Coordinates of C-alpha atoms in Angstrom, one line a residue:
Chain A
M251 CA -6.5 13.5 -19.6
S252 CA -3.8 15.0 -21.0
E253 CA -2.5 14.8 -23.6
Y254 CA 0.3 12.2 -24.1
K255 CA 3.7 13.0 -23.6
P256 CA 6.8 12.5 -25.8
A257 CA 9.2 10.2 -23.5
A258 CA 12.0 11.8 -24.4
P259 CA 12.2 14.5 -22.0
M260 CA 10.1 12.3 -18.9
T261 CA 13.3 10.6 -19.2
A262 CA 15.4 14.0 -19.1
R263 CA 13.6 15.1 -16.0
R264 CA 14.1 11.2 -13.9
R265 CA 17.6 11.5 -14.9
G266 CA 18.3 15.1 -13.8
R267 CA 16.3 14.3 -10.6
R268 CA 18.8 12.4 -9.0
G269 CA 21.5 14.5 -7.1
V270 CA 20.0 18.0 -7.4
S271 CA 17.4 18.2 -5.1
P272 CA 18.4 16.7 -1.6
A273 CA 14.6 17.5 -0.6
L274 CA 13.8 14.6 -2.4
R275 CA 15.7 12.4 -0.1
G276 CA 15.5 14.4 3.1
E277 CA 12.5 11.6 4.7
R278 CA 13.7 8.6 6.7
S279 CA 11.0 7.6 9.1
V280 CA 10.5 4.1 9.9
V281 CA 7.4 3.8 8.0
R282 CA 9.5 4.3 4.7
G283 CA 12.2 1.8 5.1
L284 CA 9.9 -0.8 5.7
G285 CA 8.1 -0.7 2.9
V286 CA 11.7 -0.2 1.5
G287 CA 11.9 -3.9 3.0
L288 CA 9.1 -5.2 1.9
L289 CA 9.4 -4.1 -1.5
W290 CA 12.8 -6.0 -2.2
L291 CA 11.1 -9.2 -0.5
V292 CA 8.6 -8.8 -3.1
V293 CA 11.0 -8.7 -6.0
A294 CA 13.4 -11.6 -3.6
I295 CA 9.8 -13.6 -3.2
S296 CA 9.4 -13.5 -7.6
I297 CA 12.4 -14.0 -8.4
A298 CA 12.1 -16.6 -6.1
A299 CA 9.4 -17.7 -7.4
L300 CA 10.8 -17.6 -11.1
V301 CA 14.3 -19.6 -10.3
W302 CA 11.7 -21.7 -8.2
M303 CA 10.0 -22.7 -10.6
V304 CA 11.9 -23.4 -13.3
A305 CA 14.6 -25.5 -10.6
Q306 CA 11.0 -28.3 -10.5
A307 CA 10.9 -28.5 -14.2
F308 CA 14.2 -30.0 -13.9
R309 CA 13.2 -32.6 -11.3
D310 CA 10.7 -35.8 -11.0
T311 CA 6.8 -35.5 -9.9
R312 CA 7.8 -38.1 -6.5
A313 CA 11.0 -35.5 -5.9
I314 CA 8.9 -32.8 -6.2
L315 CA 6.1 -33.8 -4.2
D316 CA 8.1 -35.4 -1.6
D317 CA 10.6 -32.1 -0.6
P318 CA 9.3 -29.3 -2.7
W319 CA 11.5 -26.8 -1.3
G320 CA 15.1 -28.4 -3.0
V321 CA 16.7 -28.7 -6.2
P322 CA 17.7 -31.1 -8.8
A323 CA 20.4 -33.2 -8.8
S324 CA 20.7 -33.6 -12.3
L325 CA 20.0 -31.5 -15.4
D326 CA 17.2 -33.5 -16.2
F327 CA 15.0 -33.1 -19.6
G328 CA 12.8 -36.2 -19.2
N329 CA 10.0 -34.0 -18.1
F330 CA 10.0 -31.8 -20.8
V331 CA 10.6 -35.1 -23.3
R332 CA 7.1 -36.6 -22.0
A333 CA 5.2 -33.3 -21.7
W334 CA 6.0 -33.0 -24.9
T335 CA 6.1 -36.5 -26.2
V336 CA 2.6 -37.4 -24.5
G337 CA 1.4 -34.3 -23.7
D338 CA 1.5 -32.8 -27.1
F339 CA 3.1 -30.1 -26.3
A340 CA 5.9 -30.3 -29.9
V341 CA 3.0 -29.8 -31.8
A342 CA 1.1 -27.3 -29.6
T343 CA 4.6 -25.0 -29.2
W344 CA 4.5 -25.0 -32.7
N345 CA 1.4 -24.1 -33.1
S346 CA 1.8 -21.5 -30.8
L347 CA 4.4 -19.6 -32.3
L348 CA 3.7 -19.8 -35.7
T349 CA 0.2 -18.5 -34.2
T350 CA 2.2 -15.7 -32.4
V351 CA 4.6 -14.6 -35.2
V352 CA 1.9 -15.4 -38.0
S353 CA -1.2 -12.4 -36.7
S354 CA 1.3 -10.3 -34.6
V355 CA 3.2 -9.5 -37.8
L356 CA 0.5 -9.0 -39.9
T357 CA -1.4 -7.4 -37.3
V358 CA 0.7 -3.9 -37.4
A359 CA 0.9 -4.1 -41.2
I360 CA -2.9 -4.0 -41.5
A361 CA -3.1 -1.5 -38.0
A362 CA 0.3 1.3 -39.3
P363 CA -0.8 2.3 -42.4
C364 CA -4.8 2.8 -40.2
A365 CA -3.3 4.5 -37.4
Y366 CA -0.8 7.0 -39.8
Y367 CA -4.1 8.0 -41.0
L368 CA -6.0 9.0 -38.1
S369 CA -3.6 10.4 -36.6
R370 CA -2.5 13.0 -39.8
V371 CA -6.1 13.6 -41.9
D372 CA -7.6 15.0 -38.7
N373 CA -11.9 16.2 -40.0
K374 CA -14.9 14.3 -38.8
L375 CA -14.5 11.3 -40.5
T376 CA -11.4 10.9 -38.6
R377 CA -12.2 11.8 -35.9
G378 CA -15.3 8.7 -35.9
L379 CA -13.1 6.6 -36.6
S380 CA -10.7 6.5 -34.2
L381 CA -13.6 6.5 -31.6
Y382 CA -14.3 3.7 -33.3
F383 CA -11.2 1.4 -33.1
I384 CA -11.1 3.1 -29.4
L385 CA -14.4 1.4 -28.8
G386 CA -13.2 -2.5 -29.0
L387 CA -10.8 -1.6 -26.0
G388 CA -13.7 -2.1 -24.0
I389 CA -15.5 -5.0 -25.5
P390 CA -14.2 -7.7 -23.6
A391 CA -13.7 -11.4 -25.4
Q392 CA -16.2 -13.2 -23.7
V393 CA -19.4 -10.5 -26.1
I394 CA -18.2 -12.0 -29.6
L395 CA -17.2 -15.5 -28.2
I396 CA -20.7 -17.4 -29.3
P397 CA -21.2 -14.9 -31.9
L398 CA -17.4 -15.5 -34.0
F399 CA -17.6 -19.5 -33.3
V400 CA -21.3 -19.4 -35.3
M401 CA -20.0 -17.4 -38.2
L402 CA -16.0 -19.4 -38.4
N403 CA -18.3 -21.9 -37.6
K404 CA -20.3 -21.4 -41.0
V405 CA -17.0 -20.3 -43.3
Y406 CA -15.4 -23.8 -41.1
L407 CA -13.0 -21.7 -39.9
T408 CA -13.1 -23.2 -36.8
D409 CA -10.7 -26.2 -35.4
S410 CA -8.4 -23.9 -37.5
I411 CA -5.1 -22.1 -37.1
I412 CA -6.4 -20.0 -40.0
G413 CA -9.2 -18.7 -38.5
L414 CA -7.5 -18.4 -34.8
N415 CA -5.4 -15.8 -36.7
L416 CA -7.8 -14.3 -38.4
V417 CA -9.5 -13.8 -35.2
Y418 CA -6.2 -13.3 -33.2
I419 CA -6.0 -9.8 -35.5
G420 CA -9.6 -8.5 -35.7
V421 CA -9.1 -8.2 -31.8
S422 CA -5.9 -6.5 -31.4
M423 CA -6.9 -3.9 -33.7
P424 CA -8.6 -1.5 -31.8
F425 CA -5.5 -1.9 -29.0
T426 CA -2.8 -1.7 -32.0
V427 CA -4.5 1.4 -33.8
F428 CA -4.5 3.5 -30.9
L429 CA -0.8 3.3 -29.6
L430 CA 0.3 3.4 -33.2
T431 CA -2.1 6.8 -33.7
A432 CA -0.8 8.3 -30.6
F433 CA 3.3 7.5 -31.1
F434 CA 2.8 8.4 -35.1
R435 CA 1.6 11.9 -33.3
S436 CA 4.1 11.9 -31.0
L437 CA 6.8 11.9 -34.3
P438 CA 8.0 15.1 -36.3
L439 CA 6.0 16.4 -39.1
E440 CA 8.9 18.3 -40.6
M441 CA 10.6 15.0 -42.3
E442 CA 7.7 14.4 -43.8
E443 CA 7.0 18.1 -44.6
A444 CA 10.1 18.6 -46.6
A445 CA 9.8 15.0 -47.8
A446 CA 6.3 16.7 -50.1
L447 CA 8.0 19.8 -50.8
D448 CA 10.6 17.0 -52.7
G449 CA 8.7 15.1 -54.4
T450 CA 7.4 13.0 -52.2
T451 CA 3.6 10.8 -53.2
A452 CA 2.3 10.6 -49.8
F453 CA 2.9 6.7 -50.1
G454 CA 6.1 7.6 -50.9
T455 CA 6.4 9.4 -47.4
F456 CA 4.5 7.7 -45.7
W457 CA 6.9 4.8 -46.3
R458 CA 10.1 5.8 -46.9
I459 CA 9.9 9.2 -44.7
T460 CA 7.3 8.1 -41.1
L461 CA 8.0 4.5 -41.1
P462 CA 11.7 4.5 -40.6
L463 CA 11.4 6.9 -38.4
A464 CA 9.2 4.8 -36.1
K465 CA 10.2 1.8 -36.7
G466 CA 10.6 1.8 -32.0
G467 CA 6.8 2.7 -31.8
I468 CA 6.7 -0.5 -34.4
L469 CA 8.4 -2.6 -32.9
T470 CA 7.0 -2.0 -29.3
A471 CA 3.8 -2.7 -31.2
F472 CA 4.7 -5.6 -32.2
I473 CA 6.5 -7.1 -29.5
L474 CA 3.4 -6.3 -27.1
Q475 CA 1.4 -8.6 -29.2
V476 CA 3.8 -11.5 -29.4
I477 CA 2.8 -11.5 -25.8
S478 CA -0.8 -10.7 -26.1
H479 CA -1.3 -13.7 -28.6
W480 CA 1.2 -16.1 -27.3
N481 CA -0.8 -15.7 -23.6
E482 CA -3.9 -16.0 -25.3
T483 CA -6.4 -18.2 -24.0
L484 CA -10.5 -17.8 -23.9
L485 CA -10.4 -17.3 -28.1
A486 CA -8.3 -20.8 -28.3
L487 CA -9.9 -22.9 -26.3
T488 CA -13.2 -21.5 -28.0
L489 CA -12.5 -22.4 -31.6
L490 CA -10.0 -24.9 -31.8
Q491 CA -10.4 -29.0 -31.1
S492 CA -8.5 -31.3 -32.6
T493 CA -5.7 -32.1 -30.3
E494 CA -3.2 -31.1 -33.3
K495 CA -4.6 -27.7 -33.8
Y496 CA -3.7 -27.4 -29.8
T497 CA -1.9 -23.7 -28.9
L498 CA 0.8 -24.0 -25.7
P499 CA -2.2 -22.8 -23.4
V500 CA -5.2 -24.8 -24.5
A501 CA -2.6 -28.2 -24.8
L502 CA -1.4 -26.9 -21.0
I503 CA -5.0 -26.6 -19.8
S504 CA -6.1 -30.5 -21.6
F505 CA -2.7 -31.2 -19.7
V506 CA -4.0 -30.2 -15.8
Q507 CA -7.3 -31.7 -17.2
Q508 CA -5.8 -34.7 -17.9
Q509 CA -4.3 -35.4 -14.3
T510 CA -7.5 -35.4 -13.1
Y511 CA -8.2 -39.2 -14.9
S512 CA -3.5 -40.1 -14.7
G513 CA -2.9 -38.8 -11.4
A514 CA -1.2 -36.2 -11.1
D515 CA 2.3 -35.6 -13.2
W516 CA 3.6 -32.6 -11.5
G517 CA 7.0 -32.4 -13.1
G518 CA 5.9 -32.2 -17.0
L519 CA 3.6 -30.0 -16.1
F520 CA 5.9 -27.9 -14.9
A521 CA 7.8 -28.7 -17.5
G522 CA 4.6 -26.6 -19.5
L523 CA 4.5 -24.2 -17.0
V524 CA 8.3 -23.2 -18.0
M525 CA 7.7 -23.2 -21.6
V526 CA 4.9 -21.0 -21.2
V527 CA 7.6 -19.0 -19.2
L528 CA 10.3 -18.2 -20.3
P529 CA 9.9 -17.3 -24.1
M530 CA 7.8 -13.7 -22.0
L531 CA 11.1 -14.2 -20.1
V532 CA 13.5 -14.0 -23.2
I533 CA 11.4 -10.9 -24.9
Y534 CA 11.1 -9.0 -21.7
V535 CA 15.3 -9.3 -20.6
W536 CA 15.6 -8.6 -24.6
L537 CA 13.0 -5.7 -24.8
G538 CA 11.8 -5.0 -22.1
R539 CA 12.6 -1.0 -21.2
R540 CA 10.7 -0.8 -24.8
L541 CA 7.8 -2.9 -23.2
T542 CA 7.5 -0.4 -20.5
E543 CA 7.6 2.2 -22.1
G544 CA 6.1 1.2 -24.6
L545 CA 3.0 0.8 -22.4
T546 CA 3.0 3.0 -20.2
L547 CA 2.7 5.4 -23.4
G548 CA -0.7 3.5 -24.9
M549 CA -1.9 4.4 -21.0
G550 CA -0.6 8.0 -20.8
K551 CA -3.7 9.0 -22.0
Chain B
M244 CA 4.7 -4.9 -45.0
S245 CA 1.8 -6.2 -47.2
I246 CA 0.0 -2.6 -48.9
G247 CA 1.2 -2.3 -51.6
L248 CA -0.3 0.2 -53.8
K249 CA 1.8 2.8 -55.0
E250 CA -0.3 5.9 -55.8
P251 CA 0.5 7.6 -59.1
R252 CA 3.7 10.1 -58.7
A253 CA 0.7 13.3 -58.7
G254 CA 2.4 14.9 -56.1
K255 CA 5.1 17.2 -57.8
A256 CA 3.6 19.9 -59.0
A257 CA 0.8 19.7 -56.0
A258 CA 4.3 19.7 -54.3
Q259 CA 4.9 23.0 -55.5
N260 CA 1.5 24.4 -55.3
T261 CA 2.5 24.3 -51.6
A262 CA 5.4 25.7 -51.9
S263 CA 4.2 28.5 -53.2
R264 CA 1.4 29.0 -50.9
K265 CA 3.2 28.5 -47.4
P266 CA 5.3 31.6 -46.6
A267 CA 9.2 30.5 -46.6
G268 CA 11.0 30.0 -43.7
R269 CA 8.4 29.6 -41.4
K270 CA 7.0 25.5 -40.2
A271 CA 3.8 24.7 -39.9
P272 CA 3.4 23.6 -36.3
A273 CA 1.2 20.6 -36.7
Q274 CA -2.3 21.5 -35.5
D275 CA -2.2 25.0 -38.3
R276 CA -1.6 23.3 -41.3
R277 CA -4.5 24.8 -43.3
P278 CA -7.3 22.3 -44.8
G279 CA -6.3 22.6 -48.0
S280 CA -2.9 22.3 -48.7
S281 CA -2.0 19.4 -51.2
I282 CA -0.4 16.8 -49.2
D283 CA -3.2 16.7 -47.0
V284 CA -5.2 16.3 -50.2
Q285 CA -3.2 14.0 -51.3
R286 CA -3.0 12.1 -47.7
K287 CA -7.0 11.8 -48.0
K288 CA -7.2 9.7 -51.2
L289 CA -5.1 7.1 -48.9
L290 CA -8.3 7.0 -46.6
V291 CA -9.6 3.2 -48.4
P292 CA -5.8 0.9 -48.7
F293 CA -4.9 2.7 -45.8
V294 CA -6.8 2.8 -43.2
G295 CA -9.8 -0.5 -45.6
P296 CA -8.0 -3.9 -44.1
A297 CA -8.1 -2.7 -40.1
F298 CA -12.1 -2.0 -40.7
V299 CA -12.8 -4.2 -42.1
L300 CA -11.2 -7.1 -40.5
Y301 CA -12.9 -5.4 -37.0
T302 CA -15.6 -4.6 -38.3
V303 CA -16.4 -8.1 -39.1
L304 CA -14.3 -9.6 -36.6
F305 CA -15.3 -7.9 -34.0
I306 CA -17.9 -5.4 -34.3
V307 CA -20.4 -7.8 -35.2
P308 CA -19.7 -10.3 -33.3
A309 CA -20.8 -7.9 -31.0
L310 CA -23.8 -6.4 -32.4
G311 CA -24.5 -10.7 -33.0
A312 CA -23.9 -10.8 -29.8
V313 CA -26.9 -8.6 -28.6
W314 CA -29.0 -10.0 -31.2
I315 CA -28.4 -14.1 -30.3
S316 CA -29.4 -12.6 -27.0
L317 CA -32.6 -12.1 -27.7
H318 CA -32.8 -15.9 -28.8
K319 CA -33.3 -19.7 -27.8
W320 CA -30.9 -21.2 -29.7
A321 CA -29.0 -24.1 -28.6
G322 CA -26.0 -23.4 -31.7
S323 CA -28.1 -25.5 -34.1
G324 CA -31.6 -25.8 -35.0
P325 CA -34.2 -22.3 -35.1
M326 CA -33.5 -19.4 -33.2
K327 CA -36.7 -18.8 -31.0
F328 CA -37.0 -14.7 -31.1
V329 CA -37.7 -14.3 -27.2
G330 CA -37.4 -10.6 -26.3
L331 CA -35.3 -10.1 -23.5
D332 CA -36.6 -13.7 -21.7
N333 CA -33.2 -14.6 -21.7
Y334 CA -32.3 -11.1 -19.2
G335 CA -34.7 -12.8 -16.8
R336 CA -34.5 -15.5 -17.3
I337 CA -30.9 -15.1 -15.8
F338 CA -31.3 -12.7 -13.6
R339 CA -33.4 -15.8 -11.7
D340 CA -31.0 -17.8 -12.0
R341 CA -28.6 -18.2 -9.0
L342 CA -25.7 -19.3 -11.0
F343 CA -25.7 -16.4 -12.8
L344 CA -26.2 -14.6 -9.7
S345 CA -22.9 -15.7 -7.6
S346 CA -20.6 -15.7 -11.2
F347 CA -22.1 -12.0 -11.5
G348 CA -21.4 -11.3 -8.0
N349 CA -18.2 -13.1 -7.8
T350 CA -16.9 -10.6 -11.1
L351 CA -18.3 -7.9 -9.2
L352 CA -15.9 -9.0 -6.2
L353 CA -12.9 -8.8 -8.4
L354 CA -14.0 -5.8 -10.0
F355 CA -14.1 -3.7 -6.3
V356 CA -12.6 -6.0 -3.7
V357 CA -9.8 -7.0 -6.0
G358 CA -9.3 -3.4 -7.8
A359 CA -9.3 -1.8 -4.0
A360 CA -6.3 -3.8 -2.4
I361 CA -4.6 -3.4 -6.1
F362 CA -4.9 0.1 -5.7
I363 CA -4.4 0.8 -2.4
L364 CA -1.1 -2.2 -3.0
A365 CA 0.6 -0.2 -5.8
F366 CA 0.1 3.9 -5.1
A367 CA 1.6 2.8 -1.9
M368 CA 4.1 0.9 -3.3
T369 CA 4.4 3.6 -5.8
L370 CA 5.3 6.5 -3.4
V371 CA 8.1 3.9 -2.0
L372 CA 9.7 3.7 -5.1
R373 CA 9.4 7.2 -6.2
D374 CA 12.8 7.9 -4.5
M375 CA 14.3 4.6 -3.5
A376 CA 17.8 3.5 -5.1
G377 CA 17.3 0.0 -6.8
K378 CA 14.0 1.6 -8.4
K379 CA 15.1 0.3 -11.6
M380 CA 15.1 -3.0 -11.4
V381 CA 12.0 -3.8 -8.4
R382 CA 9.5 -2.0 -11.3
N383 CA 11.5 -4.4 -13.9
V384 CA 10.8 -7.8 -11.3
I385 CA 7.2 -6.9 -10.5
F386 CA 6.3 -5.9 -13.6
F387 CA 7.1 -9.0 -14.8
P388 CA 4.0 -11.5 -13.8
H389 CA 1.7 -9.5 -16.1
L390 CA 3.2 -10.3 -19.3
I391 CA 2.6 -14.4 -18.2
N392 CA -0.4 -15.8 -18.8
A393 CA -2.7 -16.1 -15.7
L394 CA -2.9 -20.2 -16.3
V395 CA 0.5 -20.3 -14.8
F396 CA -0.2 -18.5 -11.4
G397 CA -3.8 -21.0 -11.0
V398 CA -1.6 -23.8 -11.9
L399 CA 1.3 -23.3 -9.4
A400 CA -1.0 -21.9 -6.6
G401 CA -2.9 -25.8 -6.7
F402 CA 0.7 -27.1 -6.1
I403 CA 1.9 -24.7 -2.9
F404 CA -1.9 -24.7 -1.2
N405 CA -2.1 -28.7 -1.4
P406 CA -3.1 -30.7 1.6
G407 CA 1.0 -31.6 1.8
G408 CA 2.1 -28.6 -0.1
M409 CA 4.3 -25.9 0.7
V410 CA 2.3 -23.5 2.2
N411 CA 1.1 -26.3 4.6
S412 CA 4.9 -27.4 5.2
L413 CA 5.5 -23.3 5.8
L414 CA 2.9 -24.0 8.4
A415 CA 3.8 -26.8 10.6
P416 CA 6.3 -25.4 12.9
F417 CA 5.0 -22.3 13.8
G418 CA 2.2 -24.8 15.3
V419 CA -0.4 -24.8 12.9
T420 CA -1.2 -28.7 12.3
D421 CA -5.4 -28.5 11.5
P422 CA -4.3 -26.1 8.4
P423 CA -7.1 -24.9 6.8
K424 CA -8.7 -26.6 2.6
W425 CA -7.6 -24.2 1.3
L426 CA -9.1 -25.5 -2.1
A427 CA -12.0 -26.6 -0.7
Q428 CA -14.5 -25.2 -3.0
D429 CA -15.7 -22.3 -0.9
N430 CA -12.3 -21.3 0.2
I431 CA -10.7 -21.3 -4.0
F432 CA -12.2 -17.8 -5.2
P433 CA -10.9 -16.5 -2.2
L434 CA -7.6 -17.5 -2.7
I435 CA -8.7 -16.4 -7.1
M436 CA -8.4 -12.9 -5.3
V437 CA -6.0 -13.2 -3.2
T438 CA -3.6 -14.9 -6.0
L439 CA -4.9 -12.6 -8.3
V440 CA -3.6 -9.1 -5.5
C441 CA -0.4 -11.0 -5.8
T442 CA 0.1 -10.8 -10.0
T443 CA -1.6 -8.0 -11.2
T444 CA -0.6 -4.8 -8.4
G445 CA 3.4 -4.9 -9.9
Y446 CA 2.6 -3.8 -13.7
F447 CA -0.3 -0.5 -11.9
T448 CA 1.8 0.0 -10.0
T449 CA 4.8 0.8 -13.0
I450 CA 1.5 2.4 -14.9
L451 CA 1.1 5.0 -11.7
M452 CA 4.7 5.6 -11.8
A453 CA 5.0 6.8 -15.0
G454 CA 3.0 9.2 -14.0
V455 CA 4.6 10.2 -11.0
D456 CA 7.4 10.2 -12.4
R457 CA 6.4 13.2 -14.8
I458 CA 5.6 15.3 -12.1
P459 CA 8.8 17.6 -12.1
P460 CA 12.0 18.0 -9.4
Y461 CA 10.5 21.1 -8.1
Y462 CA 7.3 20.8 -6.8
Y463 CA 8.9 18.4 -4.1
E464 CA 11.7 21.5 -3.9
D465 CA 8.6 23.5 -3.2
C466 CA 7.1 21.3 -0.4
A467 CA 10.1 20.8 1.4
L468 CA 11.2 24.9 1.6
A469 CA 7.6 25.7 2.4
G470 CA 7.4 23.3 5.0
A471 CA 4.8 20.8 3.8
S472 CA 4.1 17.6 6.0
A473 CA 5.1 13.8 3.5
F474 CA 0.4 13.7 3.6
Q475 CA 0.2 17.6 2.7
R476 CA 2.6 17.0 0.0
L477 CA 1.0 13.4 -1.4
R478 CA -2.7 15.2 -1.2
Y479 CA -2.0 18.6 -3.0
V480 CA 1.2 17.8 -4.7
I481 CA 1.7 14.0 -5.8
L482 CA -2.2 13.2 -6.5
P483 CA -3.9 16.4 -8.2
L484 CA -0.8 15.7 -10.9
T485 CA -1.2 11.9 -11.0
W486 CA -5.4 12.2 -10.9
D487 CA -6.0 11.4 -14.7
V488 CA -3.1 7.9 -14.8
F489 CA -5.6 6.9 -11.9
G490 CA -8.5 7.8 -14.6
T491 CA -6.6 4.9 -16.9
C492 CA -5.6 2.7 -14.8
A493 CA -9.6 2.8 -13.3
V494 CA -10.8 2.5 -16.4
L495 CA -8.2 -0.2 -18.0
W496 CA -9.1 -2.6 -14.2
T497 CA -12.5 -2.5 -14.8
I498 CA -11.7 -4.1 -18.5
S499 CA -10.1 -6.0 -17.8
S500 CA -11.0 -7.9 -14.8
V501 CA -14.7 -8.7 -16.2
K502 CA -12.3 -10.8 -19.0
I503 CA -10.6 -12.5 -16.3
F504 CA -11.2 -16.3 -17.3
E505 CA -8.0 -18.4 -17.3
I506 CA -6.8 -18.6 -13.8
V507 CA -10.6 -19.1 -12.7
W508 CA -10.7 -22.1 -14.6
V509 CA -8.0 -23.6 -13.8
F510 CA -7.7 -23.3 -10.4
G511 CA -6.3 -25.8 -7.9
G512 CA -6.1 -28.1 -10.7
S513 CA -9.8 -28.4 -11.8
S514 CA -12.3 -31.2 -10.4
G515 CA -13.4 -33.9 -12.5
A516 CA -15.2 -32.6 -15.5
G517 CA -13.2 -30.1 -16.5
V518 CA -15.6 -27.2 -15.0
P519 CA -14.0 -26.0 -11.9
P520 CA -16.1 -25.3 -9.3
T521 CA -19.8 -23.4 -8.9
Q522 CA -18.9 -21.6 -6.0
S523 CA -15.7 -19.5 -7.9
W524 CA -17.5 -19.2 -11.3
T525 CA -16.8 -15.7 -12.9
A526 CA -18.7 -14.3 -15.3
A527 CA -17.1 -15.1 -18.3
V528 CA -16.3 -18.4 -17.1
Y529 CA -20.6 -18.5 -16.8
T530 CA -21.0 -17.7 -20.6
Y531 CA -18.1 -20.2 -21.2
V532 CA -19.8 -22.8 -20.0
N533 CA -23.0 -22.3 -20.9
A534 CA -22.1 -22.3 -24.5
F535 CA -19.6 -24.6 -25.1
S536 CA -18.8 -27.0 -22.1
G537 CA -20.8 -30.5 -23.3
Q538 CA -22.8 -30.8 -20.2
S539 CA -25.2 -29.7 -21.0
T540 CA -27.9 -29.1 -24.4
P541 CA -25.7 -25.0 -24.9
A542 CA -27.9 -21.8 -24.2
Y543 CA -26.8 -19.2 -26.5
G544 CA -29.1 -17.5 -25.4
A545 CA -28.6 -17.6 -21.9
A546 CA -24.9 -17.3 -22.1
T547 CA -24.3 -14.7 -24.4
A548 CA -27.3 -12.6 -22.7
S549 CA -24.3 -12.8 -18.9
A550 CA -21.5 -11.1 -21.5
V551 CA -23.6 -8.6 -23.1
L552 CA -24.9 -7.9 -19.3
S553 CA -21.5 -7.9 -18.5
L554 CA -19.8 -5.0 -21.4
A555 CA -22.9 -3.1 -19.8
L556 CA -21.3 -3.1 -16.3
I557 CA -18.0 -2.5 -18.5
S558 CA -20.2 0.5 -20.4
V559 CA -21.7 2.3 -17.2
L560 CA -18.2 2.0 -15.1
V561 CA -16.6 3.4 -17.9
V562 CA -18.8 6.7 -18.3
L563 CA -19.1 6.7 -14.9
L564 CA -15.1 6.7 -14.3
R565 CA -14.7 9.7 -16.9
R566 CA -17.2 11.7 -15.4
A567 CA -15.5 11.3 -11.9
M568 CA -12.5 11.7 -13.1
R569 CA -12.9 14.9 -14.9
R570 CA -11.8 17.7 -13.5
D571 CA -10.0 20.1 -14.7
A572 CA -6.3 18.4 -16.0
V573 CA -3.2 19.9 -14.5
E574 CA -0.7 21.2 -16.8
F575 CA 3.0 21.2 -16.5

């Protein structure tokens, strides 16, 4: 596995490639043309599916079933209102929002100093610690599910948003520490050394030099946590039992399961799906490049 | 940020010490900084405040439960009441349990069959994407499904494959009057596999692309000069130079495929009792149902044994993958 290489030269290379080498654009075969066509088809279908889903959320169930290809006749928020009130999505959205933001902020706040230490001090202990953190990357959630439930039950933290937050923070440590360690390693050391020469303490260099330099990486780590905590389902499903504690995915599952008894309310269901997907779309459109770069940076190793 | 522990400002003298020891005008590269330099000494004191909180949280909420899982898997336990030590009995029992074997088989199907399909498609897409116009836009679009909760795909599939749903209405003009029962219990799992291929390929394409983009263009130019065919270029340039990225992707898929749960749980709108049909269970679903479904006495022992086996599967595969992928890293 090769070392992570900082992104800057990569993008420069990518940019420089266009136009420079005719060798790259030489071939025009049928297979290739077909492939390009297929790819655009995939893109078109993906976008259409997303638009379709949002459109259906504004139609009532009968209209959806009669003609699933139709477009909404008017901007009717009835589905959302019903999902919001009957499906308990209002509370669930609030819970999801709270859990996501709090746990993501704390995850990054706790992981960043740790990653900084592991990236700057190189000895047997830190190498061992890095390995210890990486270990967690390979442990699937279902392994810790039952013991976690038992443990939290003992201290009355099941069915509690605080408990869920704690779990999310603990579970996110391996990835965040791993990502930020790689990121801190890619930062130049000169500024820190200059600051140290000027008499800044070790903590001071971290707080006043490295953190401001690492803003981008930290934001990326934060957003990645927001995405994974917003979508996390299995742990929330296990740890939360009462409706007023549900997060959005759990509320969605219970909404789906209610339908088995009360008849399908596809309108409300589509509204629920949109509530789950739309925040992710907003984040992606807003910070998309940072995200893909962050993910591939973490994976470059 | 919460870490508020300020180190006493004892750095001044130490810092001057560094200054006098370092030859002026020579920047110390990251790797060969001398071990005794004072900023290092000072940094080392930050071990507890910096690493401590992360270490404690991670250990208590992740490592201890993981070890606890191994412990529980050696006991017969219904979640409350006494735990009875039974040794490896739970493992023997789940291996005699048809349900577990089919669930674990499904997990293996996801891991290998879906994995292979994803890789072939992702690699093909990468090759096409490599130098096509508008590749950034394509890449941005195909990456997005990775950010969506798999629940959404499960619910949507239920709508699309309904007997009166969209797929059948699409097929009708082609003379398919008797379409297969998509959501019959036996058909759900293959559908889940197809759905997963469709929704996951884009993510792996993005990662592979990052690897392919790193290849400097002069290699391709050299290929063109040497008259290499497209296949030769693939075989001798692209594959060797992206080999490590392939390894990473394989490890990633191994880890994430074993966790697959949500999409199975709601696929096609679930059946009456809220538990999906047993034919579509994965090992993760088996664990969850055995412990928390409330349908029968919780069997924590068997449930954790299944989870621990999944972990063992991951560990073995990751070790094997790392070994298989260990080639001379090509530096470029």
